[in-house]
């Protein structure tokens, strides 16, 4: 703690703090246009000038020191602040009443008011550039841009897409995209960071334009007339009177603009934000206070919400009759569902039915679905789509450290000395998490190693990028670990104190020599040694992995190998270390946590544990089934075998997302009775007997659990679209028609029941999750949560981790002479999964209209393929017709297909091979042959407006020093230039 004098008062504060933070905390009313607490010091606006020990300094660039004498309200400081703000206003026309940004939070408006500015000394001068509207989601108006460079800082150093800069040397500086391209044809990924932090209307969401204000929708000609009129009266009235009018208009907006906190519905990062709406129109998404993301979003969370108001939304239940669907009432549909479920149960027993929960829906909804399956029907045939991606990672962690979740938070990843990413296209699949890694790598010297088949963005940025042969990750992981042990580089003290099973495990590593790894993985021994040394030399290692590891026939073992490596190198139990399986869907962690699994009730309590069952039986007043049920994979088999006759699925696109789609379609068509519940008529719905119209996340309340094990509340932004219902209500309706007598009126009541039955969630309450508050499980009854796991030991009875012995097996579906190419697949930044929601966004469709297959330049030359050539891919299981995209992201005989397509879905090609432990399909083990179709090459499947074709302009931030070198730049000197009134 230090002491200083602030405006004559002694204050005590923490050393190292920025002076501006002290001033803002003390309500000192110091202006600050470029400073933003999540961007830090930028120093472009000069409006925060204060006197420190008699010298004028920028408060945002001054660190407090002992004995400092700060005068924030002196005449010199005040005059300097006004002078700086006058220069800001020379770049910005005040027309607040007819501005869509006049919503009470405009920094320029509020600073004008705070400084009681009446007139400008330097007149406004428009910049000689047109408004750029070429991005589908936002626009840039150079003439309103005050050149604060917040957007540049956000793009360069928070998002780290490095698209934006300012040409400080130009006579008329402005913000540039890729050094001077139109926004639409630049490397901009439309993440919206820049728009979020802009202090005025220079960067604005198009969804706001003409929509936010009472008079902002008026035609441009009338608008210009009004602006002229206002400018005309300003010399006589001053800004004060004009601002009063705009303030009144802004206050009126409050009554019709709703601001509701929600949690993103797309990926597992768990970004949260306010959504501004006017009736059903989404004005904008405002991230600021989210514990994970702060100001950050990706294109989907910021702009990908058109699907909510899509005319394709289902609003009536549908019943199949004579091979077609007819609309039905809710009463009719629910009665039919209950009658058919009861009939099938009575005839064939409860295990003839199966239930599939949704990783897109809430924890409460997953809980109710498994309660319906177990307590009402009496079966453990219950699963969710973590079976398709996450189960092997969870198994690897269960085997070694005890909990099946990320060992820490994203903050802990930021603190790592080295981040090792394996089989994860993090920048596209978990964009905001990737930004945190990119930032630490760019600004704080964090090392980055990437192992992947494709040279994606993180691979480009990596200090070391390795490309093992497909399906061989377990080999190099074990070989590197063995090399570390053999070289005496293992953390023996840590192992001795915290880890069991070392000798047996070490023995299992015998076959994994560096030579074997070199031969099997195609990685030079020198590279493997380099990697090993980087790991042992790092102050801490966080390893991130995803479907590139888990979706293999050795997914569980490879995940185990990762955790073993972390244990051998002592990379657990402190920040900056640990294992982070990146959960794909927004609530894939939560769906499993809340019992949507064939072997577990909530919180991974085993269905075959009598004590657990007794507790649930007492609460639910039923007898529960005692043995593990069928998982997704086994359900498909059981339908083919005639054992499974009915299925109830909600919010899952099993027909496109499960592997070997032809086989899955065959099964779904055999079901005697199939209920699909969704917001759109999905491919899966085509197989249903009854389709029930559900509501998306924005139309309901509940909780999601992100990849960090973070439980967050979402609030209802919009009323359910007429005719649709939140899933939890529908599940309750079905249960009650089957005689359950459930009476949940709100998801909070469901959570109360979950917490009472689940030690892992004992202290989770809606009150503790209010607003932006969150909890990371396990949560003790007193509400204490665990952002960092394993601080006092591992989650085993003796507190010790377990090294798990491993062996190598050959990958499935290997290439041969006929099927000579390896086909990989994954997500794209713009689309989520198969694209059911994201294709409803015109802007996203403009950027990525369809799927494609990536072909390496060498293979393209060999086969006569160009970007746009139609090819047919044949696997041992099916075929698809798709356009080629020639790119260096892939190499040699490896192909890659994004999974966002319903017309050419990747899963027509994948097999039914699975990880033996978890039955997760080996999606990434697919061999194909490619036939070039005799068709003229069409357009490139990715249009020129896609960011991937363009080149960012990285720099270390705003580069304000270049501004200060301008001949016309003068630091405010606090010398009065005009009679400035002393502000109140
Ligand atoms: S990538 Fe585009 S939207 Fe994101 S901050 Fe940069 S310029 Fe803005
Ligand atoms: S566009 Fe960028 S530089 Fe211009 S006012 Fe907005 S944030 Fe500041
Ligand atoms: S998709 Fe993921 S990274 Fe993007 S805003 Fe949503 S939660 Fe954040
Ligand atoms: S807020 Fe300090 S220079 Fe802009």
Short mmCIF file of C-alpha atoms in Angstrom, two decimals, residues 389-735:
data_model
loop_
_atom_site.label_atom_id
_atom_site.label_comp_id
_atom_site.label_asym_id
_atom_site.label_seq_id
_atom_site.Cartn_x
_atom_site.Cartn_y
_atom_site.Cartn_z
CA UNK A 389 -16.51 -35.65 -29.16
CA UNK A 390 -15.75 -35.29 -25.49
CA UNK A 391 -16.17 -38.69 -23.86
CA UNK A 392 -12.60 -39.88 -24.61
CA UNK A 393 -11.06 -36.74 -23.08
CA UNK A 394 -13.23 -37.19 -20.02
CA UNK A 395 -12.12 -40.83 -19.77
CA UNK A 396 -8.45 -39.85 -20.05
CA UNK A 397 -8.89 -37.45 -17.14
CA UNK A 398 -11.01 -39.82 -15.05
CA UNK A 399 -8.26 -42.40 -15.39
CA UNK A 400 -5.43 -40.12 -14.36
CA UNK A 401 -6.57 -37.15 -12.26
CA UNK A 402 -10.10 -37.95 -11.17
CA UNK A 403 -12.34 -35.20 -12.53
CA UNK A 404 -13.45 -35.19 -16.16
CA UNK A 405 -13.13 -31.45 -16.67
CA UNK A 406 -10.63 -28.70 -17.47
CA UNK A 407 -8.07 -28.43 -14.69
CA UNK A 408 -8.32 -24.69 -14.51
CA UNK A 409 -9.76 -21.59 -16.14
CA UNK A 410 -8.86 -19.70 -19.28
CA UNK A 411 -6.98 -17.31 -16.97
CA UNK A 412 -4.75 -20.24 -16.00
CA UNK A 413 -4.07 -20.95 -19.66
CA UNK A 414 -3.07 -17.29 -20.11
CA UNK A 415 -0.54 -17.75 -17.31
CA UNK A 416 1.21 -20.75 -18.91
CA UNK A 417 4.80 -20.46 -20.05
CA UNK A 418 3.96 -22.80 -22.90
CA UNK A 419 0.66 -23.77 -24.46
CA UNK A 420 0.56 -27.06 -26.32
CA UNK A 421 -2.40 -27.40 -28.69
CA UNK A 422 -3.09 -30.86 -30.10
CA UNK A 423 -5.80 -31.62 -32.64
CA UNK A 424 -7.69 -28.41 -32.03
CA UNK A 425 -8.33 -25.63 -34.55
CA UNK A 426 -8.71 -23.34 -31.57
CA UNK A 427 -8.87 -20.02 -33.43
CA UNK A 428 -11.95 -21.28 -35.31
CA UNK A 429 -13.59 -23.65 -32.85
CA UNK A 430 -13.00 -21.73 -29.59
CA UNK A 431 -12.24 -18.26 -30.93
CA UNK A 432 -12.28 -16.19 -27.76
CA UNK A 433 -10.18 -18.71 -25.87
CA UNK A 434 -7.74 -18.69 -28.79
CA UNK A 435 -7.55 -14.90 -28.58
CA UNK A 436 -6.34 -15.18 -25.00
CA UNK A 437 -3.57 -17.53 -26.12
CA UNK A 438 -2.71 -15.31 -29.10
CA UNK A 439 -2.49 -12.30 -26.79
CA UNK A 440 -0.25 -14.06 -24.26
CA UNK A 441 1.93 -15.30 -27.12
CA UNK A 442 2.15 -11.92 -28.82
CA UNK A 443 2.52 -9.64 -25.82
CA UNK A 444 3.87 -11.70 -22.96
CA UNK A 445 6.30 -14.16 -24.50
CA UNK A 446 4.20 -17.28 -23.98
CA UNK A 447 5.50 -20.14 -26.13
CA UNK A 448 3.12 -21.98 -28.43
CA UNK A 449 3.46 -25.49 -29.83
CA UNK A 450 0.85 -26.91 -32.20
CA UNK A 451 0.42 -30.50 -33.32
CA UNK A 452 -2.09 -30.87 -36.13
CA UNK A 453 -2.61 -32.24 -39.60
CA UNK A 454 -3.53 -28.78 -40.90
CA UNK A 455 -1.62 -25.55 -40.86
CA UNK A 456 -4.40 -23.49 -39.35
CA UNK A 457 -4.05 -20.06 -37.74
CA UNK A 458 -2.61 -21.28 -34.44
CA UNK A 459 -0.14 -23.44 -36.36
CA UNK A 460 0.96 -20.37 -38.31
CA UNK A 461 1.55 -18.52 -35.07
CA UNK A 462 3.30 -21.40 -33.30
CA UNK A 463 6.94 -21.41 -32.22
CA UNK A 464 6.92 -25.08 -33.14
CA UNK A 465 4.40 -26.73 -35.46
CA UNK A 466 4.47 -30.49 -35.88
CA UNK A 467 2.42 -32.53 -38.34
CA UNK A 468 2.26 -36.14 -37.17
CA UNK A 469 0.85 -38.74 -39.53
CA UNK A 470 -2.91 -39.21 -39.03
CA UNK A 471 -3.89 -41.30 -36.02
CA UNK A 472 -0.41 -41.45 -34.49
CA UNK A 473 -0.61 -38.86 -31.71
CA UNK A 474 -0.42 -41.46 -28.98
CA UNK A 475 2.98 -42.51 -30.30
CA UNK A 476 4.72 -39.15 -30.25
CA UNK A 477 3.08 -38.27 -26.93
CA UNK A 478 4.37 -41.45 -25.31
CA UNK A 479 7.76 -41.18 -27.00
CA UNK A 480 8.29 -37.61 -25.80
CA UNK A 481 7.26 -38.66 -22.28
CA UNK A 482 9.61 -41.62 -22.36
CA UNK A 483 12.45 -39.43 -23.61
CA UNK A 484 11.82 -36.98 -20.76
CA UNK A 485 11.93 -39.81 -18.21
CA UNK A 486 14.98 -41.45 -19.80
CA UNK A 487 16.84 -38.14 -19.87
CA UNK A 488 16.28 -37.58 -16.18
CA UNK A 489 14.05 -34.59 -16.93
CA UNK A 490 10.88 -35.89 -15.25
CA UNK A 491 9.66 -34.01 -12.18
CA UNK A 492 10.53 -36.80 -9.76
CA UNK A 493 9.69 -34.90 -6.61
CA UNK A 494 6.20 -34.11 -7.90
CA UNK A 495 5.71 -37.72 -9.02
CA UNK A 496 6.93 -39.05 -5.70
CA UNK A 497 4.58 -36.83 -3.73
CA UNK A 498 1.51 -36.81 -5.93
CA UNK A 499 1.45 -39.66 -8.43
CA UNK A 500 0.89 -43.42 -8.23
CA UNK A 501 1.74 -46.13 -10.75
CA UNK A 502 5.00 -44.73 -12.10
CA UNK A 503 6.92 -47.99 -12.53
CA UNK A 504 4.18 -49.89 -14.33
CA UNK A 505 3.50 -46.91 -16.54
CA UNK A 506 7.18 -46.47 -17.34
CA UNK A 507 7.33 -50.10 -18.41
CA UNK A 508 4.41 -49.57 -20.79
CA UNK A 509 6.42 -46.85 -22.51
CA UNK A 510 9.17 -49.27 -23.55
CA UNK A 511 8.01 -49.64 -27.17
CA UNK A 512 7.73 -45.87 -27.60
CA UNK A 513 11.27 -45.00 -28.57
CA UNK A 514 12.08 -41.83 -30.47
CA UNK A 515 13.04 -44.00 -33.44
CA UNK A 516 9.64 -45.72 -33.38
CA UNK A 517 7.93 -42.34 -33.17
CA UNK A 518 9.98 -40.95 -36.04
CA UNK A 519 9.00 -43.88 -38.23
CA UNK A 520 5.34 -44.02 -37.19
CA UNK A 521 4.55 -40.33 -36.94
CA UNK A 522 6.88 -38.98 -39.62
CA UNK A 523 8.44 -36.56 -37.15
CA UNK A 524 12.24 -36.11 -36.99
CA UNK A 525 13.87 -37.22 -33.72
CA UNK A 526 15.44 -33.78 -33.39
CA UNK A 527 11.98 -32.18 -33.46
CA UNK A 528 10.69 -34.57 -30.81
CA UNK A 529 13.67 -33.75 -28.58
CA UNK A 530 13.12 -30.04 -29.18
CA UNK A 531 9.49 -30.43 -28.13
CA UNK A 532 10.46 -32.40 -25.01
CA UNK A 533 12.96 -29.74 -24.03
CA UNK A 534 10.47 -26.94 -24.57
CA UNK A 535 8.03 -28.72 -22.28
CA UNK A 536 10.50 -29.30 -19.47
CA UNK A 537 12.00 -25.82 -19.73
CA UNK A 538 8.64 -24.01 -19.61
CA UNK A 539 7.58 -22.42 -16.33
CA UNK A 540 4.27 -24.23 -16.77
CA UNK A 541 2.49 -26.07 -19.56
CA UNK A 542 -1.19 -26.04 -20.40
CA UNK A 543 -2.27 -28.58 -22.96
CA UNK A 544 -5.41 -27.97 -25.02
CA UNK A 545 -6.95 -30.67 -27.15
CA UNK A 546 -10.14 -31.41 -28.98
CA UNK A 547 -11.69 -33.56 -31.66
CA UNK A 548 -8.41 -34.07 -33.53
CA UNK A 549 -7.46 -36.32 -30.62
CA UNK A 550 -10.73 -37.64 -29.30
CA UNK A 551 -12.40 -38.69 -32.56
CA UNK A 552 -10.06 -41.61 -33.12
CA UNK A 553 -10.24 -45.29 -32.30
CA UNK A 554 -7.61 -44.48 -29.67
CA UNK A 555 -9.25 -41.27 -28.48
CA UNK A 556 -9.37 -42.26 -24.82
CA UNK A 557 -5.82 -43.60 -24.82
CA UNK A 558 -4.42 -40.54 -26.59
CA UNK A 559 -6.21 -38.30 -24.10
CA UNK A 560 -4.73 -40.41 -21.31
CA UNK A 561 -1.28 -40.04 -22.87
CA UNK A 562 -1.69 -36.27 -22.73
CA UNK A 563 -2.57 -36.30 -19.06
CA UNK A 564 0.27 -38.75 -18.32
CA UNK A 565 2.72 -36.33 -19.95
CA UNK A 566 1.43 -33.49 -17.81
CA UNK A 567 1.86 -35.61 -14.66
CA UNK A 568 5.38 -36.73 -15.52
CA UNK A 569 6.41 -33.12 -16.09
CA UNK A 570 4.67 -31.81 -12.96
CA UNK A 571 2.22 -29.73 -14.93
CA UNK A 572 -0.79 -29.90 -12.60
CA UNK A 573 -1.80 -28.25 -9.32
CA UNK A 574 -0.92 -24.62 -10.08
CA UNK A 575 -1.96 -21.84 -12.41
CA UNK A 576 -0.35 -21.95 -15.83
CA UNK A 577 -0.50 -25.75 -15.91
CA UNK A 578 -2.99 -28.50 -16.57
CA UNK A 579 -5.09 -30.36 -19.08
CA UNK A 580 -7.86 -28.61 -20.98
CA UNK A 581 -10.09 -30.68 -23.25
CA UNK A 582 -11.91 -27.95 -25.15
CA UNK A 583 -15.62 -28.66 -25.01
CA UNK A 584 -17.30 -28.01 -28.34
CA UNK A 585 -20.96 -27.14 -27.82
CA UNK A 586 -22.03 -24.45 -25.39
CA UNK A 587 -23.37 -26.97 -22.90
CA UNK A 588 -21.73 -30.26 -23.76
CA UNK A 589 -20.00 -30.20 -20.39
CA UNK A 590 -23.28 -29.47 -18.63
CA UNK A 591 -25.30 -32.14 -20.41
CA UNK A 592 -22.99 -34.87 -19.10
CA UNK A 593 -22.61 -33.20 -15.71
CA UNK A 594 -26.37 -33.26 -15.30
CA UNK A 595 -26.90 -36.93 -15.89
CA UNK A 596 -27.59 -37.25 -19.62
CA UNK A 597 -25.41 -40.34 -19.76
CA UNK A 598 -26.16 -44.07 -19.76
CA UNK A 599 -24.01 -44.83 -16.71
CA UNK A 600 -24.23 -41.68 -14.61
CA UNK A 601 -26.82 -39.69 -12.76
CA UNK A 602 -26.02 -36.05 -12.00
CA UNK A 603 -22.48 -35.15 -11.06
CA UNK A 604 -21.14 -38.49 -12.40
CA UNK A 605 -22.87 -40.51 -9.67
CA UNK A 606 -23.02 -44.08 -10.88
CA UNK A 607 -26.34 -45.70 -11.76
CA UNK A 608 -25.05 -49.01 -10.43
CA UNK A 609 -24.15 -47.60 -7.01
CA UNK A 610 -26.95 -48.66 -4.60
CA UNK A 611 -26.31 -45.76 -2.22
CA UNK A 612 -26.63 -43.24 -5.05
CA UNK A 613 -29.75 -44.90 -6.41
CA UNK A 614 -31.32 -45.01 -2.97
CA UNK A 615 -30.92 -41.25 -2.63
CA UNK A 616 -32.51 -40.56 -6.01
CA UNK A 617 -35.25 -43.14 -5.43
CA UNK A 618 -36.17 -41.46 -2.16
CA UNK A 619 -36.35 -38.06 -3.81
CA UNK A 620 -38.14 -39.20 -6.94
CA UNK A 621 -40.30 -41.81 -5.21
CA UNK A 622 -39.66 -44.49 -7.83
CA UNK A 623 -37.53 -47.60 -8.30
CA UNK A 624 -34.63 -46.89 -10.65
CA UNK A 625 -33.02 -49.18 -13.25
CA UNK A 626 -29.78 -50.64 -11.94
CA UNK A 627 -27.55 -51.25 -14.93
CA UNK A 628 -25.84 -48.98 -17.43
CA UNK A 629 -27.98 -48.15 -20.46
CA UNK A 630 -27.19 -47.76 -24.14
CA UNK A 631 -25.05 -44.92 -25.42
CA UNK A 632 -25.75 -43.20 -28.77
CA UNK A 633 -23.63 -45.66 -30.70
CA UNK A 634 -25.21 -48.71 -29.09
CA UNK A 635 -28.68 -47.23 -29.58
CA UNK A 636 -28.16 -47.23 -33.35
CA UNK A 637 -26.97 -50.83 -33.20
CA UNK A 638 -29.92 -51.79 -31.01
CA UNK A 639 -32.41 -50.27 -33.46
CA UNK A 640 -30.86 -52.27 -36.29
CA UNK A 641 -31.07 -55.36 -34.07
CA UNK A 642 -34.76 -54.71 -33.45
CA UNK A 643 -34.27 -54.25 -29.68
CA UNK A 644 -34.81 -50.52 -29.50
CA UNK A 645 -38.19 -49.39 -30.77
CA UNK A 646 -38.74 -45.80 -29.71
CA UNK A 647 -36.64 -42.71 -29.24
CA UNK A 648 -37.17 -39.21 -27.90
CA UNK A 649 -34.49 -36.74 -28.92
CA UNK A 650 -34.29 -33.00 -28.47
CA UNK A 651 -31.98 -30.39 -29.96
CA UNK A 652 -29.67 -32.88 -31.65
CA UNK A 653 -29.01 -33.36 -35.35
CA UNK A 654 -28.16 -37.04 -35.07
CA UNK A 655 -28.90 -37.71 -38.75
CA UNK A 656 -26.02 -35.49 -39.84
CA UNK A 657 -23.77 -35.54 -36.82
CA UNK A 658 -23.43 -39.23 -35.99
CA UNK A 659 -20.87 -41.09 -38.08
CA UNK A 660 -21.74 -43.35 -40.99
CA UNK A 661 -24.90 -41.37 -41.72
CA UNK A 662 -26.34 -43.90 -44.16
CA UNK A 663 -26.26 -46.50 -41.42
CA UNK A 664 -27.79 -44.06 -38.92
CA UNK A 665 -30.54 -43.09 -41.39
CA UNK A 666 -31.29 -46.77 -41.85
CA UNK A 667 -31.71 -47.13 -38.12
CA UNK A 668 -33.85 -44.04 -37.66
CA UNK A 669 -36.20 -45.23 -40.40
CA UNK A 670 -36.66 -48.52 -38.56
CA UNK A 671 -37.85 -46.92 -35.32
CA UNK A 672 -41.40 -47.76 -34.48
CA UNK A 673 -41.91 -44.36 -32.91
CA UNK A 674 -39.56 -41.39 -32.99
CA UNK A 675 -40.06 -37.98 -31.41
CA UNK A 676 -37.75 -35.13 -32.46
CA UNK A 677 -37.90 -31.78 -30.74
CA UNK A 678 -36.12 -28.83 -32.32
CA UNK A 679 -36.37 -25.20 -33.33
CA UNK A 680 -36.07 -26.05 -37.06
CA UNK A 681 -37.21 -28.93 -39.19
CA UNK A 682 -33.80 -30.61 -39.16
CA UNK A 683 -32.63 -33.57 -41.23
CA UNK A 684 -33.31 -35.67 -38.13
CA UNK A 685 -36.93 -34.45 -38.03
CA UNK A 686 -37.45 -36.05 -41.44
CA UNK A 687 -37.31 -39.45 -39.72
CA UNK A 688 -39.66 -38.51 -36.89
CA UNK A 689 -43.23 -39.52 -36.23
CA UNK A 690 -43.85 -36.47 -34.10
CA UNK A 691 -41.95 -33.17 -34.29
CA UNK A 692 -42.27 -30.78 -31.35
CA UNK A 693 -41.41 -27.07 -31.81
CA UNK A 694 -38.95 -25.86 -29.16
CA UNK A 695 -37.53 -22.48 -28.19
CA UNK A 696 -33.86 -21.49 -28.47
CA UNK A 697 -31.73 -20.20 -25.60
CA UNK A 698 -32.81 -16.58 -26.03
CA UNK A 699 -36.39 -17.58 -25.28
CA UNK A 700 -35.80 -19.33 -21.99
CA UNK A 701 -34.09 -19.27 -18.62
CA UNK A 702 -31.67 -21.77 -17.22
CA UNK A 703 -27.96 -22.42 -16.88
CA UNK A 704 -25.14 -23.51 -19.16
CA UNK A 705 -21.78 -24.96 -18.14
CA UNK A 706 -18.81 -23.93 -20.26
CA UNK A 707 -15.54 -25.71 -20.93
CA UNK A 708 -14.08 -24.10 -17.80
CA UNK A 709 -16.73 -25.95 -15.71
CA UNK A 710 -18.29 -22.53 -15.32
CA UNK A 711 -22.01 -22.51 -14.59
CA UNK A 712 -23.74 -19.36 -15.80
CA UNK A 713 -27.32 -18.19 -15.92
CA UNK A 714 -29.12 -17.15 -19.05
CA UNK A 715 -32.14 -14.91 -18.82
CA UNK A 716 -35.07 -14.82 -21.18
CA UNK A 717 -34.40 -12.22 -23.86
CA UNK A 718 -37.53 -12.80 -25.94
CA UNK A 719 -40.88 -14.47 -25.37
CA UNK A 720 -41.01 -17.94 -26.94
CA UNK A 721 -42.06 -17.57 -30.55
CA UNK A 722 -45.79 -18.18 -30.64
CA UNK A 723 -46.43 -21.90 -30.90
CA UNK A 724 -43.02 -22.97 -29.62
CA UNK A 725 -42.18 -23.91 -26.03
CA UNK A 726 -38.96 -24.11 -23.98
CA UNK A 727 -37.66 -27.68 -23.93
CA UNK A 728 -38.00 -28.03 -20.16
CA UNK A 729 -41.70 -27.27 -20.40
CA UNK A 730 -42.19 -29.79 -23.20
CA UNK A 731 -40.31 -32.53 -21.34
CA UNK A 732 -42.43 -31.82 -18.27
CA UNK A 733 -45.59 -31.97 -20.41
CA UNK A 734 -44.56 -35.36 -21.78
CA UNK A 735 -43.69 -36.64 -18.30
#
